[in-house]
Coordinates of N, CA and C in Angstrom, one line a residue:
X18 N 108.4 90.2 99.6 CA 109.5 89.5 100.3 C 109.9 88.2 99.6
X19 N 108.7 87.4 99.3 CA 109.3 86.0 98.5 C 110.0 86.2 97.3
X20 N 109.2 87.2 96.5 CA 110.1 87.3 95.2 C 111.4 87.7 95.0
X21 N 111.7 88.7 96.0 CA 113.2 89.0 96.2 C 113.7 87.7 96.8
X22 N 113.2 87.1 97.6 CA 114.2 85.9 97.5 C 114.5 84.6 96.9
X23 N 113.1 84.6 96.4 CA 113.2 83.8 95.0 C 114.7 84.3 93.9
X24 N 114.2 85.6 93.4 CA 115.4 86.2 93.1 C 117.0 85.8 93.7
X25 N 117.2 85.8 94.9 CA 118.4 86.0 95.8 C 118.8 84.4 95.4
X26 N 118.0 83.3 96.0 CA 118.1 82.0 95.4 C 118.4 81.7 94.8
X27 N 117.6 82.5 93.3 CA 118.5 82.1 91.5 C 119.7 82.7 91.2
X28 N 120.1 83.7 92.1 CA 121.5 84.3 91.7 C 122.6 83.3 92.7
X29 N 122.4 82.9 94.0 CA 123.0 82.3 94.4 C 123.3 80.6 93.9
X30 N 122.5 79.9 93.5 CA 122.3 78.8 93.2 C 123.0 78.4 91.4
X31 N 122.6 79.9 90.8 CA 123.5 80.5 89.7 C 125.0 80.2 90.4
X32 N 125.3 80.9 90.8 CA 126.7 80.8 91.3 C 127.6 79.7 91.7
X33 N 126.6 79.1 92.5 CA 126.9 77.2 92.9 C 127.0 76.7 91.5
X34 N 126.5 77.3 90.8 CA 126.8 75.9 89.1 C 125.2 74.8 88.9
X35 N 124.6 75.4 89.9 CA 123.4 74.5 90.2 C 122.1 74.8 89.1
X36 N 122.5 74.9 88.2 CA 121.6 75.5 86.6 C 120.2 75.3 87.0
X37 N 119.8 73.9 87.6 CA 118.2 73.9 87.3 C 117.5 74.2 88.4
X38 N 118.1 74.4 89.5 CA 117.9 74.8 91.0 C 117.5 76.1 90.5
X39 N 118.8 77.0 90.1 CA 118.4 78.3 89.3 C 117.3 78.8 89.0
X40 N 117.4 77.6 87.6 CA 116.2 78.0 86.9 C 114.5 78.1 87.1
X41 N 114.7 77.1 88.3 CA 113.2 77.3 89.2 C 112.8 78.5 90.2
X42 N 114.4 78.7 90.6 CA 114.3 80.0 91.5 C 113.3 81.2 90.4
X43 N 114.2 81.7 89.1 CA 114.3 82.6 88.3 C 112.3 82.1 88.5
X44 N 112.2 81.2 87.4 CA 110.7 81.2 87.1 C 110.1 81.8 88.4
X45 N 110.2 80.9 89.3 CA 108.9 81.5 90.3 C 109.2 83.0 90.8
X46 N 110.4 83.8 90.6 CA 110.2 85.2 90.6 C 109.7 85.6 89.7
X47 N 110.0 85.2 88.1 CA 109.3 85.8 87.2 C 107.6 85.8 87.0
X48 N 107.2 84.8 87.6 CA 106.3 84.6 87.7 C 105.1 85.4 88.8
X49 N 106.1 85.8 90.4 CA 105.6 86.4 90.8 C 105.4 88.0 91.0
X50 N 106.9 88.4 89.9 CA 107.3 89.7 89.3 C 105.8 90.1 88.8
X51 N 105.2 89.5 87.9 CA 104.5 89.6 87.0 C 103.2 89.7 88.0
X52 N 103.2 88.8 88.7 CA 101.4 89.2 89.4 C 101.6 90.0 90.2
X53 N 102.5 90.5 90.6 CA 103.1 92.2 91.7 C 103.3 93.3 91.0
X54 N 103.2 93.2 89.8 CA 103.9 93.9 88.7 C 105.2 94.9 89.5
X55 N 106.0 94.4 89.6 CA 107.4 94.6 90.1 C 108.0 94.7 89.1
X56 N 108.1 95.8 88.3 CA 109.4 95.7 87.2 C 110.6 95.0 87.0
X57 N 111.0 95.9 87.9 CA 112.3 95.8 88.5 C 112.9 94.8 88.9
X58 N 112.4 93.7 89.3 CA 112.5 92.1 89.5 C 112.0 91.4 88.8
X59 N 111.0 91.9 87.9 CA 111.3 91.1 86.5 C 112.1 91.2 85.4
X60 N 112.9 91.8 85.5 CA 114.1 92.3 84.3 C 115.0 91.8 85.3
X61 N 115.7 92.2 86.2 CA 116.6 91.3 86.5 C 116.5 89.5 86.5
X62 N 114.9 89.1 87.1 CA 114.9 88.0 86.7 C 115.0 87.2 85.5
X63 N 114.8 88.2 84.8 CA 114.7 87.7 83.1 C 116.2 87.5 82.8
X64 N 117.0 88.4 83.0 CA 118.3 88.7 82.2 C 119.1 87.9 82.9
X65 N 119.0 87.4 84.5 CA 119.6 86.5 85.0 C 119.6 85.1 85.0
X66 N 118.1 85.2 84.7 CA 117.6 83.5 84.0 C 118.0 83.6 82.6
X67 N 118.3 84.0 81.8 CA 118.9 84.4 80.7 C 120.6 83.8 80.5
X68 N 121.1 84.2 81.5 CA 122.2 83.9 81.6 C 122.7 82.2 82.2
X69 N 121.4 82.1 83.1 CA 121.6 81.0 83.6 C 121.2 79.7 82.3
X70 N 120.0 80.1 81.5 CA 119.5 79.0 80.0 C 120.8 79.1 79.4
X71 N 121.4 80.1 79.0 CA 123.1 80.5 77.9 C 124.3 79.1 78.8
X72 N 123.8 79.1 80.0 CA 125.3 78.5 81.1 C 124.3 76.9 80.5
X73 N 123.5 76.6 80.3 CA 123.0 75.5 80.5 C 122.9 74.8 78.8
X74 N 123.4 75.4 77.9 CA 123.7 75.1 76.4 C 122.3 75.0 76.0
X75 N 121.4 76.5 76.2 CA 120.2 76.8 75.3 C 120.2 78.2 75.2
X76 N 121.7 78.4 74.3 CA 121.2 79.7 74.0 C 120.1 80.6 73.3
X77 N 119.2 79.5 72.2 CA 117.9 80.1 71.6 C 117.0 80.6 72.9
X78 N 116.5 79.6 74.2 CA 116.0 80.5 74.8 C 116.3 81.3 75.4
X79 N 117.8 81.5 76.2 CA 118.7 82.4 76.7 C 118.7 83.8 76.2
X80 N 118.4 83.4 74.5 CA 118.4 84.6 74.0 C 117.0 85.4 73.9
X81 N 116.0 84.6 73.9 CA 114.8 85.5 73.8 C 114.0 86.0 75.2
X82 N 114.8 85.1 76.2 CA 114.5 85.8 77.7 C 114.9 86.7 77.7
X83 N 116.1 87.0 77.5 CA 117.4 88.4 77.1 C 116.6 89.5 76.6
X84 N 116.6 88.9 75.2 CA 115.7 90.2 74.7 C 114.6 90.8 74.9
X85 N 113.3 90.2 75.7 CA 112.3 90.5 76.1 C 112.6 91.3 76.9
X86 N 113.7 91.4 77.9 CA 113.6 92.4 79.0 C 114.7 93.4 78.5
X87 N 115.3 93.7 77.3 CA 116.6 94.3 77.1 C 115.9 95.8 76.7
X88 N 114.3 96.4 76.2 CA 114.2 97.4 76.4 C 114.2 97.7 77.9
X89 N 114.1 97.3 78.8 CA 113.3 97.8 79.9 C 114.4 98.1 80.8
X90 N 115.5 97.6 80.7 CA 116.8 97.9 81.6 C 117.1 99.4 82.0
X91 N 117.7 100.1 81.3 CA 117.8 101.7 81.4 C 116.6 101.9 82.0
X92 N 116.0 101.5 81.6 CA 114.6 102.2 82.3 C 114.6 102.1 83.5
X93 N 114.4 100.8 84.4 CA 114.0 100.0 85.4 C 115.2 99.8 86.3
X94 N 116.6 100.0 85.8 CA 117.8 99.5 86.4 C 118.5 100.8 86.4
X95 N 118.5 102.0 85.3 CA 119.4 103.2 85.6 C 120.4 102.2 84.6
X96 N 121.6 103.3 85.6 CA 123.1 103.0 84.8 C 123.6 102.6 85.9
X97 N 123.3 101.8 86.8 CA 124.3 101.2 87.6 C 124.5 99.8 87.6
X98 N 125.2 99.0 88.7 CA 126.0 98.1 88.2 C 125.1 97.0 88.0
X99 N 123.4 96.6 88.3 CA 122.9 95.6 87.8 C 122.3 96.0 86.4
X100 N 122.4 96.7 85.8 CA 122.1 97.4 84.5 C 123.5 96.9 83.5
X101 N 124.8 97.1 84.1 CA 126.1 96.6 83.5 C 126.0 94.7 83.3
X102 N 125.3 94.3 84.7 CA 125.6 93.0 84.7 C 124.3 92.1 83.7
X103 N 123.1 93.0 83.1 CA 122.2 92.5 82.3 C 122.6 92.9 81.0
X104 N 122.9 94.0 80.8 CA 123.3 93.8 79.4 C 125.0 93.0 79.0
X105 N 125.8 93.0 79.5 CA 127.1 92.1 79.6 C 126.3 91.1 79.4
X106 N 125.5 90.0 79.6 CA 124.7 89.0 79.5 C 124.0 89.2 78.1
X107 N 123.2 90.0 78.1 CA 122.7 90.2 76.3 C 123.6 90.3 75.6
X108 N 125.0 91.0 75.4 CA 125.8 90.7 75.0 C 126.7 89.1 74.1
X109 N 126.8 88.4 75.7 CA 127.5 87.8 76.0 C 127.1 86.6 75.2
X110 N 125.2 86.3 75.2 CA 124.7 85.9 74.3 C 124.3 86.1 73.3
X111 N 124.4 87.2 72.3 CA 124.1 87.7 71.5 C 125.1 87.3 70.5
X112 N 126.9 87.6 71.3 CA 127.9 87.2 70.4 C 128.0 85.6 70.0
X113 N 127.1 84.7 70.9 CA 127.5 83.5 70.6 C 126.3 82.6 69.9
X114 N 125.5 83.8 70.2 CA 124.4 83.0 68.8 C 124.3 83.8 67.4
X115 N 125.3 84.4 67.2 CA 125.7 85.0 65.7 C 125.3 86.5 65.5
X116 N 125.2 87.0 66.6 CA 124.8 88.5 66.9 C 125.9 89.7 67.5
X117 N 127.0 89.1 66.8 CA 128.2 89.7 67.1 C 128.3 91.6 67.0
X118 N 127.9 91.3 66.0 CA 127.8 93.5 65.4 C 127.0 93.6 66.9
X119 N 125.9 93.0 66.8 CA 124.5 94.0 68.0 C 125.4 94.1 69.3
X120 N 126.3 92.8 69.7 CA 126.9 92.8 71.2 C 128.1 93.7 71.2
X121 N 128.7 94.0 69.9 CA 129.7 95.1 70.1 C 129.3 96.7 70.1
X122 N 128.1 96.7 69.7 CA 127.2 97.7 69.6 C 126.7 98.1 71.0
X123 N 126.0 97.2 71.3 CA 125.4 97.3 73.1 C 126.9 97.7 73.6
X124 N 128.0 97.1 73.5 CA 128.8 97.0 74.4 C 129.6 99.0 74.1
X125 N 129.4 99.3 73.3 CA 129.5 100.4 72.8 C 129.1 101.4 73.5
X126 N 127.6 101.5 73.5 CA 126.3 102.3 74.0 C 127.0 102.2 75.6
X127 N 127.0 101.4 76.5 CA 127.5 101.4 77.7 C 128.3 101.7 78.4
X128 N 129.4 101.4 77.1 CA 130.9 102.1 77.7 C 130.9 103.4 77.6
X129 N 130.2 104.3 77.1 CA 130.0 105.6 77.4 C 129.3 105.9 78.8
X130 N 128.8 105.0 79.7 CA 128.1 105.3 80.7 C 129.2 105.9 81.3
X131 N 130.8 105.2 81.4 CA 131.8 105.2 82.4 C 132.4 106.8 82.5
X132 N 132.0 107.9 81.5 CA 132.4 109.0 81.2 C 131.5 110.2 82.2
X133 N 130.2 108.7 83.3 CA 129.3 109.9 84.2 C 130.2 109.6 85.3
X134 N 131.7 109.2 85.6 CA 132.0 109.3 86.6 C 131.8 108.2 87.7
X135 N 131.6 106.9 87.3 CA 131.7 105.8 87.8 C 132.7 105.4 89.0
X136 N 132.8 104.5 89.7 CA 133.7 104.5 90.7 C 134.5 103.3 89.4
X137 N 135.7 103.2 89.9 CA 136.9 101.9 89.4 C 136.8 100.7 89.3
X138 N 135.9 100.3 90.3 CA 135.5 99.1 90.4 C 134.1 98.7 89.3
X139 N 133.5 99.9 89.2 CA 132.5 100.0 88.0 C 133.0 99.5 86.7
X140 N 133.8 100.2 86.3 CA 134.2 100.5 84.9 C 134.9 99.0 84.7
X141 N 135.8 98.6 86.0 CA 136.2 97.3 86.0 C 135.7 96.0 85.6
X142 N 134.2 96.0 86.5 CA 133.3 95.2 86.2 C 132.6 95.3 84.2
X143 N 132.8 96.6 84.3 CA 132.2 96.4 82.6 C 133.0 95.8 82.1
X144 N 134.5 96.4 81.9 CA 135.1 95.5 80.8 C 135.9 94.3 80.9
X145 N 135.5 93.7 81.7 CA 135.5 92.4 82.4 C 134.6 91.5 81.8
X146 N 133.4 92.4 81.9 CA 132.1 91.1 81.8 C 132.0 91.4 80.3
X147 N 132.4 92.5 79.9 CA 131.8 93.0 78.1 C 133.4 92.1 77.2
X148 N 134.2 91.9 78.0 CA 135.5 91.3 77.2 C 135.1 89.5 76.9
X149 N 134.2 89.1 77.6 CA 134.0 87.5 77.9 C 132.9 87.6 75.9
X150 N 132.4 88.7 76.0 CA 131.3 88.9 74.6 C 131.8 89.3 73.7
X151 N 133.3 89.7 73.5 CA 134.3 90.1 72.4 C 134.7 88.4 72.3
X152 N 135.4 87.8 73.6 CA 136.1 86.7 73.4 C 135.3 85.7 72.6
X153 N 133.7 85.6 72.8 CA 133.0 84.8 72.3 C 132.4 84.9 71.2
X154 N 132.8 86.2 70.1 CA 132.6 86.5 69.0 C 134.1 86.4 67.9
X155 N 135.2 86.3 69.1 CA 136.2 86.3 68.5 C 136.9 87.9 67.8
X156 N 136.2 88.7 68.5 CA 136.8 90.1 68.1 C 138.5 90.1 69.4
X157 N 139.0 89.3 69.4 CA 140.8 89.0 70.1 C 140.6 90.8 69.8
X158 N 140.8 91.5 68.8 CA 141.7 93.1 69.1 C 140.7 93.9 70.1
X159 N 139.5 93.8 70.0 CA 138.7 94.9 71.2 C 138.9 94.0 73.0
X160 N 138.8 92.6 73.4 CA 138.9 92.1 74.0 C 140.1 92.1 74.2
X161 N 141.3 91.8 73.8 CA 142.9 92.9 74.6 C 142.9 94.5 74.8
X162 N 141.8 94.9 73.9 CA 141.7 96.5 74.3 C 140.6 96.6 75.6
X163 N 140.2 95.7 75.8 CA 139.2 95.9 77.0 C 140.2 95.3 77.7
X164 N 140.9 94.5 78.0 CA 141.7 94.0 79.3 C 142.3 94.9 79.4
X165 N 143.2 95.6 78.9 CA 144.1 97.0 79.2 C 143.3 98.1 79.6
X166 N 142.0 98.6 79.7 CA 141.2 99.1 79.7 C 141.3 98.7 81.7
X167 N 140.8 97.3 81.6 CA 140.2 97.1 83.0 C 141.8 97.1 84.2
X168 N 142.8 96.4 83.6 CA 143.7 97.0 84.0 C 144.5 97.9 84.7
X169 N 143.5 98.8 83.8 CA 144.0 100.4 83.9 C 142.9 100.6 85.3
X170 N 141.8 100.1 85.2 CA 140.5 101.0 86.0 C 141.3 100.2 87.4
X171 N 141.4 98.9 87.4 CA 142.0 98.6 88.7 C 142.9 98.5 89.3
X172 N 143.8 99.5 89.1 CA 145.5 100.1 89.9 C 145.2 100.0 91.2
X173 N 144.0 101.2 91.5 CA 143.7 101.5 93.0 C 142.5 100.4 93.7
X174 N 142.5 99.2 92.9 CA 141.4 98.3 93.8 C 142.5 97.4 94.5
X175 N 142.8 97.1 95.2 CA 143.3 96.0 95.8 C 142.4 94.7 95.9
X176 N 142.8 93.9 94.7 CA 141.7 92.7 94.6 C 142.8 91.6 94.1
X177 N 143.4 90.4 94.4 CA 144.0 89.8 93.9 C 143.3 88.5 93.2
X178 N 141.9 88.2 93.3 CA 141.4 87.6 92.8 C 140.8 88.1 91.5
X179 N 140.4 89.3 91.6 CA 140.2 90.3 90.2 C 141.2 90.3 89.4
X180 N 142.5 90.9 89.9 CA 143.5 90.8 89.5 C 144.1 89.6 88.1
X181 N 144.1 88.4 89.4 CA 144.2 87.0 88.0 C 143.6 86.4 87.3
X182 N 142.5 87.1 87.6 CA 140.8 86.9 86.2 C 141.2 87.5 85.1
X183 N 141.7 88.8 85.5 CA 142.2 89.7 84.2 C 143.3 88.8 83.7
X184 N 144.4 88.9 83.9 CA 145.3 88.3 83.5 C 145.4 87.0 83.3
X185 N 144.1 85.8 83.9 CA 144.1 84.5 83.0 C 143.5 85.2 81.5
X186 N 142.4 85.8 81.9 CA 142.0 86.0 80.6 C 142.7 86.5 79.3
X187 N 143.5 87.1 80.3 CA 144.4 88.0 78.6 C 145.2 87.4 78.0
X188 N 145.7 86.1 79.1 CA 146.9 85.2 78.8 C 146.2 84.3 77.9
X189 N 144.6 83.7 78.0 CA 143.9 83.4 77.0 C 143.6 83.9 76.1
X190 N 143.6 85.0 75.9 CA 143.4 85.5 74.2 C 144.7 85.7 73.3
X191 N 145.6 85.9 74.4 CA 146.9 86.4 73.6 C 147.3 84.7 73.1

């Protein structure tokens, strides 16, 4: 029960902008991931504390929390949507510490997931979070090909806040 809310903590506190609050959350789940041997909340804690070191201008460690848990994802997570939101993150750092081929690569491998029949809001969220790892590598042509992509996936969502995330974004690349 604590570790999950240790867990719950670092993604909320993540969200508030509150980086080191985060970052305490994250450790003491990874920490207690590990003496529960809980997989499964240790890879998301990793890849989310991951994300949260990249938000806090350390991407060297951002990036090797990243990769330590980046075989175990599929494994541990499947193909659903916290499996999209860990690697979007390896990605996302990957492109901005000079690992641009590997994050277009990952981002590759994934986007085939959307062909098992995903719901709209799925596919949405991928090329949403995988376009932020194009923008930060500077690939502008696949990153307008993914906003048209997500675009397309979200006709039938009714989200207007989704909606002008896409379209700040695209108005920023273009």
């Amino acid at each position: 029960q604590t570790l999950r809310i240790e867990y719950e903590l670092g993604r909320w506190t993540l969200q508030l902008n509150e980086y080191s609050k985060a970052t305490a959350h994250f450790e003491k789940a990874i920490s207690l991931a590990s003496q529960l041997a809980q997989t499964e909340l240790m890879v998301l804690s990793q890849m989310t504390h991951g994300l949260s070191l990249f938000m806090q201008g350390q991407p060297g460690r951002a990036l090797a929390n990243l990769e330590a848990s980046a075989p175990k994802i599929e494994q541990y997570l499947g193909r659903g949507i916290d499996a999209v939101r860990a690697y979007s993150y390896l990605a996302m750092v990957r492109s901005q510490t000079g690992h641009g081929q590997d994050a277009a690569a990952l981002g590759a491998q994934v986007e085939s997931w959307l062909a098992e029949g995903r719901s709209s809001q799925y596919a949405a969220l991928f090329y949403h979070n995988f376009c932020a790892s194009y923008i930060l590598s500077w690939d502008l042509e696949t990153a307008v090909r993914l906003i048209g992509l997500c675009e397309s996936k979200t006709r039938d969502v009714p989200s207007f806040t989704f909606s002008c995330t896409v379209l700040d974004i695209a108005g920023w690349v273009q």
